Tab-separated table of C-alpha atoms in Angstrom:
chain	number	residue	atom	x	y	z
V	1	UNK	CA	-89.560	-58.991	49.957
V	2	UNK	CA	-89.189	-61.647	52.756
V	3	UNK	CA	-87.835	-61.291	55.709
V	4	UNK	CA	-85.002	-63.730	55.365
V	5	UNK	CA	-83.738	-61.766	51.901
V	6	UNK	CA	-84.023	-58.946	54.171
V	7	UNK	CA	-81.527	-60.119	56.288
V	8	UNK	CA	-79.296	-61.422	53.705
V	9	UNK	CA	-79.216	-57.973	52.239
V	10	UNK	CA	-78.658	-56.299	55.742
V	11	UNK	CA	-75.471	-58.232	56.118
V	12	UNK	CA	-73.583	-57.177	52.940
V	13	UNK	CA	-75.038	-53.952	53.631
V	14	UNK	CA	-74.290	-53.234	57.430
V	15	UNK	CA	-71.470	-50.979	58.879
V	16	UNK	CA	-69.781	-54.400	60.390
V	17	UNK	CA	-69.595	-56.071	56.559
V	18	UNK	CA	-65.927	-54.507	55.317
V	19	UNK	CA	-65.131	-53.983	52.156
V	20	UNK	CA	-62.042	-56.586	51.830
V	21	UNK	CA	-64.265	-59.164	53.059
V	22	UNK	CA	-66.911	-58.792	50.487
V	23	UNK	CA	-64.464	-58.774	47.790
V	24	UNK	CA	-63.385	-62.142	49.288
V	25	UNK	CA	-66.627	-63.369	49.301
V	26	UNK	CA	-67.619	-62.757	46.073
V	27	UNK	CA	-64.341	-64.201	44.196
V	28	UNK	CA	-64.814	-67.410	46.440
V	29	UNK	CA	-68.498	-66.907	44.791
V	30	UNK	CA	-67.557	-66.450	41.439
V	31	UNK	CA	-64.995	-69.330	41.372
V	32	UNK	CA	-67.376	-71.620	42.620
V	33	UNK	CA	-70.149	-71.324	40.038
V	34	UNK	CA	-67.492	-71.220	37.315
V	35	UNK	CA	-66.452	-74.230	38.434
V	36	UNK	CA	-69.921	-76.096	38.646
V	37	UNK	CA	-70.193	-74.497	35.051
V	38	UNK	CA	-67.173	-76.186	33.535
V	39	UNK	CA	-67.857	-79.683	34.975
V	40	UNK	CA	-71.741	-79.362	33.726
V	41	UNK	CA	-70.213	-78.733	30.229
V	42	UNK	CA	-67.308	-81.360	30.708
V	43	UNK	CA	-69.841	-83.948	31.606
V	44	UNK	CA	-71.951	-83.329	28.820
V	45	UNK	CA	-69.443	-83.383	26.224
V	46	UNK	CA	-67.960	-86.253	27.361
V	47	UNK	CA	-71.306	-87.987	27.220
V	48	UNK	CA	-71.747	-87.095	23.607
V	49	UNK	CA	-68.331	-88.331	22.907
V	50	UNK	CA	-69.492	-91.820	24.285
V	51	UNK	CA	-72.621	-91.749	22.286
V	52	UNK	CA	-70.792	-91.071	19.373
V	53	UNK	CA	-68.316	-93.896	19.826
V	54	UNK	CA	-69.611	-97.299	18.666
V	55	UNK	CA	-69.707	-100.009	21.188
V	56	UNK	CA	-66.592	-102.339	21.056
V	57	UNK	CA	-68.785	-105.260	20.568
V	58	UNK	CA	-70.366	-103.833	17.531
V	59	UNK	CA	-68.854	-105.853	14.338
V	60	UNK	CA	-66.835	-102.978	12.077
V	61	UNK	CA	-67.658	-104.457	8.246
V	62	UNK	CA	-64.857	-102.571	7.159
V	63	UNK	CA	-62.281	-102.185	9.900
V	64	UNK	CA	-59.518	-102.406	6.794
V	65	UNK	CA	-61.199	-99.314	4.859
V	66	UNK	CA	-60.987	-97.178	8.096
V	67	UNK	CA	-57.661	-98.462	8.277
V	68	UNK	CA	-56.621	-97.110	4.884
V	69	UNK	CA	-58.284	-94.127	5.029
V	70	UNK	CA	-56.571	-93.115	8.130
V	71	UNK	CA	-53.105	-94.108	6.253
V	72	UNK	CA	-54.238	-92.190	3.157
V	73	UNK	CA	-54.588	-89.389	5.541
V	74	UNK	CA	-51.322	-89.977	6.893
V	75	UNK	CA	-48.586	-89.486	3.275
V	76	UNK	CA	-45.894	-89.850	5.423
V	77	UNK	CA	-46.684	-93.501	5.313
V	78	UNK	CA	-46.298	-93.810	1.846
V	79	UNK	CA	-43.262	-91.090	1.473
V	80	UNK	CA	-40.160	-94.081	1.462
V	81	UNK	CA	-38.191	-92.280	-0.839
V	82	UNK	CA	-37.987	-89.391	-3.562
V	83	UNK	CA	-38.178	-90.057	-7.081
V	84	UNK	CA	-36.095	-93.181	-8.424
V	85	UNK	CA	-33.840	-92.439	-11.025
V	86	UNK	CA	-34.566	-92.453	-14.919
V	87	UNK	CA	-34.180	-96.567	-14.905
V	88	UNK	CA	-30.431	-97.780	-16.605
V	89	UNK	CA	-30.710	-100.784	-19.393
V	90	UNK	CA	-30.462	-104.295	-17.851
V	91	UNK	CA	-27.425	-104.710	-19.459
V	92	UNK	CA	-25.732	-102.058	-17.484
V	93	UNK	CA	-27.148	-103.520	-13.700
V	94	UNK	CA	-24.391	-106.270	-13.184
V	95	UNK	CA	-21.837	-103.516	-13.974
V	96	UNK	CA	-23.323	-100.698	-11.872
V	97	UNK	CA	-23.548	-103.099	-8.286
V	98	UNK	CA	-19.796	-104.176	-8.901
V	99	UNK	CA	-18.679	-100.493	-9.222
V	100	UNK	CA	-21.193	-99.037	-7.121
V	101	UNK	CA	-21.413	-101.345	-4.264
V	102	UNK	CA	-17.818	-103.307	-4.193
V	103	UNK	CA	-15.609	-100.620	-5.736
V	104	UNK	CA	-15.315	-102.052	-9.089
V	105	UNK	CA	-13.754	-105.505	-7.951
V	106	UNK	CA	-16.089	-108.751	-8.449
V	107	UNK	CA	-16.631	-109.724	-5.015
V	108	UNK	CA	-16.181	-113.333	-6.669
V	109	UNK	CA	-12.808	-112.878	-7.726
V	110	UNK	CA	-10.311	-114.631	-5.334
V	111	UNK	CA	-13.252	-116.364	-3.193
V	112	UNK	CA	-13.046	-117.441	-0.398
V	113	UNK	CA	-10.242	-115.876	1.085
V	114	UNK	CA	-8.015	-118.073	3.462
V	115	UNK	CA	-9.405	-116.726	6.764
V	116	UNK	CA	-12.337	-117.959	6.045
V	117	UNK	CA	-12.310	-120.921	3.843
V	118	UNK	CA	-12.070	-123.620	6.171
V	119	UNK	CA	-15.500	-122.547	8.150
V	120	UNK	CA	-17.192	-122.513	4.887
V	121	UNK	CA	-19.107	-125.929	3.971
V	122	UNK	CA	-18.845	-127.070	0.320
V	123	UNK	CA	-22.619	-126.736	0.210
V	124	UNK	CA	-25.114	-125.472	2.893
V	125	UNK	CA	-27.814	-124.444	0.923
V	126	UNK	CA	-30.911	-123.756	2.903
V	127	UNK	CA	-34.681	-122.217	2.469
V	128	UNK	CA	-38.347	-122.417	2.531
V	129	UNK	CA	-40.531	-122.241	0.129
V	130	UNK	CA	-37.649	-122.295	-2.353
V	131	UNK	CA	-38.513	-124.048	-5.030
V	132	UNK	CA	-42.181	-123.994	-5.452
V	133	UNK	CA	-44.101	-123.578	-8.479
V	134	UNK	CA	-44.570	-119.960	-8.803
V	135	UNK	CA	-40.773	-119.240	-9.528
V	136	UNK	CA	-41.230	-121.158	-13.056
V	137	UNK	CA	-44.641	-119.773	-14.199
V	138	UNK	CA	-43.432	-116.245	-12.681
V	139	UNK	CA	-39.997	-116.499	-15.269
V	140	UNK	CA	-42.148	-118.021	-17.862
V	141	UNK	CA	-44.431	-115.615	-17.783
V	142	UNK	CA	-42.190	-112.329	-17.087
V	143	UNK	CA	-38.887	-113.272	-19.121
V	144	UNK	CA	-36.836	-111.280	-16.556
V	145	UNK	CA	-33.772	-110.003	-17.725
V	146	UNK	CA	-33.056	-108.596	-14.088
V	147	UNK	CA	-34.548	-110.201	-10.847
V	148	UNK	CA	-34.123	-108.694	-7.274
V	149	UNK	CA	-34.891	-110.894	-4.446
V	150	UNK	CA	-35.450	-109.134	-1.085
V	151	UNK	CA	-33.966	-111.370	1.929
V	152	UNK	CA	-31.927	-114.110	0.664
V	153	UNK	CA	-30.749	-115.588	4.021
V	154	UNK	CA	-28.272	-119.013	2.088
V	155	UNK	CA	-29.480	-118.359	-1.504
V	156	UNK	CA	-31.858	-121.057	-1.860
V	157	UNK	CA	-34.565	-119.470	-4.152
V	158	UNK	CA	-31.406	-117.658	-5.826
V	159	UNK	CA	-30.017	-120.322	-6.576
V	160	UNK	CA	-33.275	-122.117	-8.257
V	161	UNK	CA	-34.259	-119.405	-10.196
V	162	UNK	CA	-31.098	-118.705	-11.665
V	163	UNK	CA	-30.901	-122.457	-12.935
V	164	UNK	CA	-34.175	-121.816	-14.361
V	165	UNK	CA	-33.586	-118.420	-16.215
V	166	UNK	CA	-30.288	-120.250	-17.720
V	167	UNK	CA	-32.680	-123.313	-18.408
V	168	UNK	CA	-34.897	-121.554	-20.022
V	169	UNK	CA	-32.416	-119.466	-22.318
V	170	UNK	CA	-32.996	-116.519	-20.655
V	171	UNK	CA	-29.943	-114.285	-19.663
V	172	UNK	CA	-31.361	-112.405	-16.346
V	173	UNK	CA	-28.862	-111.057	-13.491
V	174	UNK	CA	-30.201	-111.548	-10.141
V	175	UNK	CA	-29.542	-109.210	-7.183
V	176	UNK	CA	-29.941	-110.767	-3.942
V	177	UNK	CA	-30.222	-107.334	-1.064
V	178	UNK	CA	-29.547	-109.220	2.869
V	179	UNK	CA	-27.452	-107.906	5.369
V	180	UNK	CA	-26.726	-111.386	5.687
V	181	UNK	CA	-26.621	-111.499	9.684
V	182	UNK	CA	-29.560	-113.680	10.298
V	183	UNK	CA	-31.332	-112.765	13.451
V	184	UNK	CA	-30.917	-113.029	17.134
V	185	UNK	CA	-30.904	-117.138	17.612
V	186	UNK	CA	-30.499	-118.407	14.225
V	187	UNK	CA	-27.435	-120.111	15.372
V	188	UNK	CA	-29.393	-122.391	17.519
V	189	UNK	CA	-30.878	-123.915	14.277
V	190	UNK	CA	-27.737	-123.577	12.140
V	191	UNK	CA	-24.895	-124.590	14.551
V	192	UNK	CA	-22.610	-125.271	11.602
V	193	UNK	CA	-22.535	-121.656	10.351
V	194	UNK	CA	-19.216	-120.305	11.603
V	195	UNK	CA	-18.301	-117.043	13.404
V	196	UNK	CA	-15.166	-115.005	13.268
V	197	UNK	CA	-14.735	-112.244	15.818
V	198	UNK	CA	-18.525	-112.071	15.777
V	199	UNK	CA	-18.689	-111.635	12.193
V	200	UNK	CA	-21.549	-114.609	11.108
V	201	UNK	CA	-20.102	-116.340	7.673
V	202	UNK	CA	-23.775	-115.957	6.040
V	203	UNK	CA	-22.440	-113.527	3.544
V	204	UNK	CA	-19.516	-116.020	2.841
V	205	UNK	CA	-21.347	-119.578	2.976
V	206	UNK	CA	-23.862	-117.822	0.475
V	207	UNK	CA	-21.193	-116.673	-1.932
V	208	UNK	CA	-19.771	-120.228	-1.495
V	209	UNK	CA	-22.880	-121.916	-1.924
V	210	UNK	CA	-23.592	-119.663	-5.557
V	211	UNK	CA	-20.034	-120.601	-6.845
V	212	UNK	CA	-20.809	-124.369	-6.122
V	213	UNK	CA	-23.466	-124.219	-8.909
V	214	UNK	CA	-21.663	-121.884	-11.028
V	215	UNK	CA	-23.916	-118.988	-10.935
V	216	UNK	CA	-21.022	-116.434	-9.954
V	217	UNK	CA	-22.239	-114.465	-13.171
V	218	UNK	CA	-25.670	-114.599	-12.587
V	219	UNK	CA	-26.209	-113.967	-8.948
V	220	UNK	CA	-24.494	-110.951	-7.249
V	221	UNK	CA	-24.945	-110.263	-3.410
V	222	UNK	CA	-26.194	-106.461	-2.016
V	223	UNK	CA	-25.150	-106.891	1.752
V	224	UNK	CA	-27.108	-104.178	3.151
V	225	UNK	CA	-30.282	-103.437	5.274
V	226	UNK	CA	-33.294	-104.089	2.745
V	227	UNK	CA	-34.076	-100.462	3.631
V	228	UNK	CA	-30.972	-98.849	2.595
V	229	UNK	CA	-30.158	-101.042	-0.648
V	230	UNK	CA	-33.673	-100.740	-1.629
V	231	UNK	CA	-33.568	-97.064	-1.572
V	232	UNK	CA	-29.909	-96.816	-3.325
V	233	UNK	CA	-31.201	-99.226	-6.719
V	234	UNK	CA	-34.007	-96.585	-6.503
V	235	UNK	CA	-31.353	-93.571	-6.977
V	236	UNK	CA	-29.291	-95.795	-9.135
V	237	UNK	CA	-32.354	-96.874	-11.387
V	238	UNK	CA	-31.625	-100.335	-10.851
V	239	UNK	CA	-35.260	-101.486	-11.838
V	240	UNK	CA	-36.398	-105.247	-11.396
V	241	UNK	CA	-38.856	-107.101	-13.843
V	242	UNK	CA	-39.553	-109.701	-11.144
V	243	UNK	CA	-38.885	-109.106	-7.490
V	244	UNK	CA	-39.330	-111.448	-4.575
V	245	UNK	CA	-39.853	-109.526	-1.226
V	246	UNK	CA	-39.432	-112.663	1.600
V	247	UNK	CA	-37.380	-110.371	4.323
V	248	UNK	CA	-38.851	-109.649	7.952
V	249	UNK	CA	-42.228	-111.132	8.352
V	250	UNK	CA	-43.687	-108.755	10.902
V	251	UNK	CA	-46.326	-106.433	9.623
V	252	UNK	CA	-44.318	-103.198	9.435
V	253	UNK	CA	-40.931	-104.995	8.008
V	254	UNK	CA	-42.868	-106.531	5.491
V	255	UNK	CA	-45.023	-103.152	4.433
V	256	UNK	CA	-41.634	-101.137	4.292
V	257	UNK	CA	-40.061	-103.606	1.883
V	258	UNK	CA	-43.060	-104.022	-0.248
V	259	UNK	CA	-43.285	-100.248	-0.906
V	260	UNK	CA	-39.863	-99.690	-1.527
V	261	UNK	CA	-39.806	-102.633	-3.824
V	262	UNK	CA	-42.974	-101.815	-6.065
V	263	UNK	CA	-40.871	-98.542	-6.606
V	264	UNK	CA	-38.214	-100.232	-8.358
V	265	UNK	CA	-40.441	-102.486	-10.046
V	266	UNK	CA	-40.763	-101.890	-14.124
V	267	UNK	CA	-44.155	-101.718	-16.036
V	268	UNK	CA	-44.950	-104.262	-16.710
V	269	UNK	CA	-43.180	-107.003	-14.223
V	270	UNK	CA	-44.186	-108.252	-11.238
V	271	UNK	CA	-43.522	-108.484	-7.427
V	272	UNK	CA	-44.135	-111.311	-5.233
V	273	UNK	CA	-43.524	-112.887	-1.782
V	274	UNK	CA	-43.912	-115.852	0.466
V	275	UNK	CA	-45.513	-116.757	4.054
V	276	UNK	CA	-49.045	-115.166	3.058
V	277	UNK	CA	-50.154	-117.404	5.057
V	278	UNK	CA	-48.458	-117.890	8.482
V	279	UNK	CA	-49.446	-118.743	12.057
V	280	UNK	CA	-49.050	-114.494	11.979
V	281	UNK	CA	-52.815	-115.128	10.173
V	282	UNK	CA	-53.311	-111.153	9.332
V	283	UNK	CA	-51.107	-109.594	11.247
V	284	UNK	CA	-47.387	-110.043	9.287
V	285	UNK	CA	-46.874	-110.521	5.656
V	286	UNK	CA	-50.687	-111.143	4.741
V	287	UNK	CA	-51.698	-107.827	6.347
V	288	UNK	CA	-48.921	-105.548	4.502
V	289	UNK	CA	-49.719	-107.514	1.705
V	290	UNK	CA	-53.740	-106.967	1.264
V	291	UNK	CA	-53.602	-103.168	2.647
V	292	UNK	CA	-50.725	-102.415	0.094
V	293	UNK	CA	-53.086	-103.698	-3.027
V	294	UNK	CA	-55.854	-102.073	-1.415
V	295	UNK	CA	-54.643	-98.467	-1.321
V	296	UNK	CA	-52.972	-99.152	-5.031
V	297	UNK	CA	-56.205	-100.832	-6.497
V	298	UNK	CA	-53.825	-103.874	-7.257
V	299	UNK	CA	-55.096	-107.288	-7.074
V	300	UNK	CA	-53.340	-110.156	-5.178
V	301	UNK	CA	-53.337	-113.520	-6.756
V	302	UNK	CA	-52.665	-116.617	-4.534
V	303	UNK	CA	-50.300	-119.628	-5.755
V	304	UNK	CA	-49.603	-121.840	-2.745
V	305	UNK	CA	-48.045	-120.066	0.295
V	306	UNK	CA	-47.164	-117.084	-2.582
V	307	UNK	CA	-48.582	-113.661	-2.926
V	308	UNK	CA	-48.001	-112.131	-6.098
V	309	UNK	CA	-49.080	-108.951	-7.807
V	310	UNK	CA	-48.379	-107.728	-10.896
V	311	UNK	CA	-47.940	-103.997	-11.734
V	312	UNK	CA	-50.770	-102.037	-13.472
């Protein structure tokens, strides 16, 4: 042994070393290399975690199948409602909103009342996208006898398709589910839309402009969140053979109102939207719209700015 172990060993071992003091020593000891342990171990880990994550300038080929995967993973992202109701015959679905949603009164009958008449404009009928192509070939090619149009804003598409169902011959009722309060700033675009103790006159300029074209028995209003009424005509098994979804346009407005919609869709019809393509690019309707048919196996076809997809 060498002289310098020797000592080392002569001081933990001589009469002046006390006991408390070499307990001391050796916790201080044992703390230390614990600690140089646990960073050794931390380091290395966390280096392997690094290797294992790919560089964020490395192109991901499919970025939207991780996406879905992790949503797959995830069923509270598909879990909007329970199971919709045994679905009631079309010819029952005018009769079940009036009783169900306005107490069994048509909301038409004595319109407009006086406190409001003289804000409302004989016609103020307003939209985009409204009238384009795919509302024919959609009606054509569906025959709906009940339409449900998600975000209606002044009943501009409303109004056209419901001229073109009576056009055509066929007898559809057409449920139109808006709050009908716009959104923050609308007014600065639609200064002649009144206001009564805060109240906007959407609901009431939109029931004035259907009456103006004589489509009070065709078109019936469901002034509620798009959430809420969507998830009430499931439990009321108010089922649409064609139904437009052209509410919010963000990314998660427009993937609640899709899936709550293709829920209350029959087999058979078919569910459409506009704005696919936006300045949003993929991150508002077009996103909700191509992960939705991705994780269904549904296909989207394109007509204009319209998305539609038909059910399986």
């Amino acid at each position: 042994m060498k002289e310098h172990d020797q000592r080392g060993l002569a001081i933990f071992s001589g009469k002046n070393f006390t006991r408390p003091t070499a307990y001391v020593l050796l916790l201080s000891l044992s703390y230390a290399l614990g600690y140089l342990s646990s960073s050794s171990v931390s380091t290395k880990e966390q280096a392997s975690r690094i290797e294992e994550t790919p560089q964020s300038n490395t192109p991901r080929k499919n970025a939207t199948t991780d996406s879905t995967i992790s949503l797959q993973s995830e069923p509270d992202h598909f879990h909007f409602t329970t199971q919709c109701a045994d679905p009631i015959p079309s010819k029952l679905v005018r009769r079940t909103i009036i009783d169900r949603v306005f107490n069994g009164t048509n909301p038409y009958d004595g319109f407009p009342p006086a406190h409001v008449s003289h804000l409302l404009r004989r016609k103020r009928i307003k939209g985009w996208g409204s009238t384009g192509a795919v509302f024919e070939n959609l009606i054509r090619k569906v025959k709906p006898r009940t339409i449900i149009e998600v975000g209606t804003f002044l009943g501009a598409s409303a109004i056209h398709m419901a001229e073109l169902t009576k056009r055509l011959g066929i007898r559809t009722q057409i449920l139109c589910v808006d709050d009908f309060r716009g959104w923050p700033g609308f007014r600065d675009r639609f200064r002649d839309i009144g206001m009564v103790n805060g109240d906007v006159m959407l609901l009431y300029q939109f029931m004035q402009n259907v009456a103006h074209v004589n489509a009070t028995e065709s078109v019936l209003p469901v002034p509620f969140s798009t959430g809420s009424a969507l998830e009430k005509l499931c439990e009321w098994g108010v089922l649409g053979d064609l139904i437009e979804v052209d509410a919010g346009h963000d990314f998660h407005s427009a993937w609640s109102d899709i899936n709550r919609a293709y829920k209350i869709l029959r087999p058979g019809g078919v569910i459409f939207g506009h704005d696919y393509f936006t300045g949003a690019d993929n991150k508002g309707v077009r996103r909700a719209v191509n992960l939705f048919a991705r994780v269904k196996g549904l296909r989207i076809l394109l007509d204009g700015q319209h998305w539609v997809i038909d059910s399986p």
